[in-house]
Amino acid sequence: MNQSATAGKLKATTVAVNQLAPADRARMLALMQTYYDAVTEARFLADLAGKDAVILLKDASNIIQGFSTLVTVRVEVKGRRARGVFSGDTVLDEPYWGSRALGRAFLRYLFVEKLRSPAEPLYWLLISKGYKTYLMMANNFAEHYPRYERSVPARIRRLMDAFYVALYPNAYDSATGLIETPGEAARLKSAVAPIPARLIETNPRIAFFEQRNPRWREGCEMACMARMTVWMPLRFALKVILKDGLIKPLRRLSRALSTTPKESDRNWR
């Protein structure tokens, strides 16, 4: 695989797991242990071995500053086939929080996978033990579950069950939509992603995440799924344009207009 893109200070490149050098694996493990508790080398390497590819995020010095592991899952429900791309271990070093490099690379990966079989439904599968991971899906995919606006339709629940039973046969609970792995679960360090009370009060998606996965601090994961369409890249691009290309200039214009009367008065004196 040779997909790559440059976004801000990070370059995102997607490579096959078997192409990772020992130094790459060591750096990835170090990043995971920086932000997660209960991450052992044996568990990390075993999980990595079960993945197909990894999105690597490297800085100008070619040092890995983040990554996300990927694996394709195929299921059949009531005679209909569906494909999912599951993103597993994901982490980004704090100086680069807010970078869009990972989002763009992941969307490109999904788009290429969709084009391989346009008629076959394709879904992004992710498990969330932190609200920021959940928001990455909920804020960018029109069709995603679970969500606060509506309950999960029966057909979607059957599909999610099929995907997550395949991924976590001994840990997935269909009734709750949660995944609790045996033994001590990897979990975010307490200082990494706490949920401020004001966000729970003002953001219904964050409040929903907290309600549906109250044990996220202990490493409990919420199973999520979003549908990938050929129109997703356009939707994402328009969102970025509206956010960065229009809103910011309008804010600057608003600030400028708020000072105009004073400047005009000064000119007329």
XYZ file of N, CA, C and O in Angstrom, residues 7 49 53 59 67 76 78 87 95 104 111 114 120 149 166 174 182 193 228 235 243 251 259 265:
96
model
N -0.628 16.652 5.641
C -1.652 17.495 6.253
C -1.017 18.217 7.425
O -0.691 17.611 8.432
N -0.801 -8.018 15.118
C -0.647 -9.127 14.173
C -1.965 -9.496 13.495
O -1.976 -10.067 12.394
N -3.500 -3.396 8.028
C -2.721 -2.216 7.667
C -2.669 -1.235 8.826
O -3.409 -1.377 9.815
N 6.231 13.040 11.503
C 6.571 14.460 11.449
C 7.669 14.707 10.419
O 8.066 13.791 9.683
N -0.848 6.875 15.030
C -1.163 5.773 14.124
C -2.570 5.262 14.401
O -3.171 5.568 15.441
N -22.258 -11.769 6.621
C -23.475 -11.974 5.829
C -24.653 -12.055 6.786
O -24.638 -12.835 7.737
N -28.831 -12.425 6.764
C -30.032 -12.738 5.975
C -29.742 -12.742 4.475
O -30.497 -12.182 3.667
N -11.203 0.017 12.790
C -10.016 0.730 13.256
C -9.798 0.367 14.718
O -10.672 0.584 15.560
N 1.058 17.080 21.097
C 1.343 18.300 20.326
C 0.593 18.386 18.999
O 0.466 19.465 18.422
N -8.169 12.567 7.284
C -8.094 12.575 5.825
C -7.557 11.255 5.291
O -8.071 10.714 4.291
N -12.519 5.351 1.139
C -12.985 5.659 -0.216
C -12.420 4.655 -1.221
O -13.144 4.163 -2.105
N -14.189 1.449 -0.816
C -15.531 1.525 -1.378
C -15.497 1.358 -2.886
O -16.345 0.666 -3.468
N -21.332 -3.052 -2.899
C -21.354 -3.720 -1.609
C -21.323 -2.692 -0.476
O -20.480 -1.793 -0.475
N -30.048 10.913 18.612
C -31.261 11.359 17.943
C -32.301 10.263 17.748
O -33.491 10.541 17.639
N -18.064 -11.205 15.291
C -16.893 -11.678 14.548
C -15.603 -11.119 15.141
O -14.586 -11.819 15.211
N -24.549 -7.742 23.031
C -25.511 -7.162 22.097
C -26.546 -6.297 22.802
O -27.015 -5.300 22.257
N -11.818 -9.644 28.696
C -11.445 -10.343 29.931
C -10.148 -9.773 30.505
O -9.265 -9.319 29.770
N -8.204 12.265 28.743
C -9.457 12.700 28.118
C -10.617 12.732 29.099
O -11.639 12.068 28.891
N -20.098 4.171 4.995
C -19.252 4.893 4.043
C -19.932 4.916 2.681
O -20.393 3.893 2.191
N -18.616 15.469 1.252
C -19.224 15.985 2.483
C -18.159 16.495 3.451
O -18.284 17.561 4.046
N -15.944 25.378 7.665
C -15.357 25.673 8.965
C -14.144 26.582 8.860
O -14.030 27.576 9.573
N -15.797 35.624 10.933
C -15.518 36.094 12.283
C -14.577 37.294 12.260
O -14.759 38.258 13.003
N -15.338 47.509 14.895
C -14.453 48.641 15.177
C -14.633 49.775 14.186
O -14.096 50.851 14.362
N -15.483 57.698 13.000
C -15.595 58.919 13.780
C -14.265 59.669 13.812
O -14.208 60.891 13.689
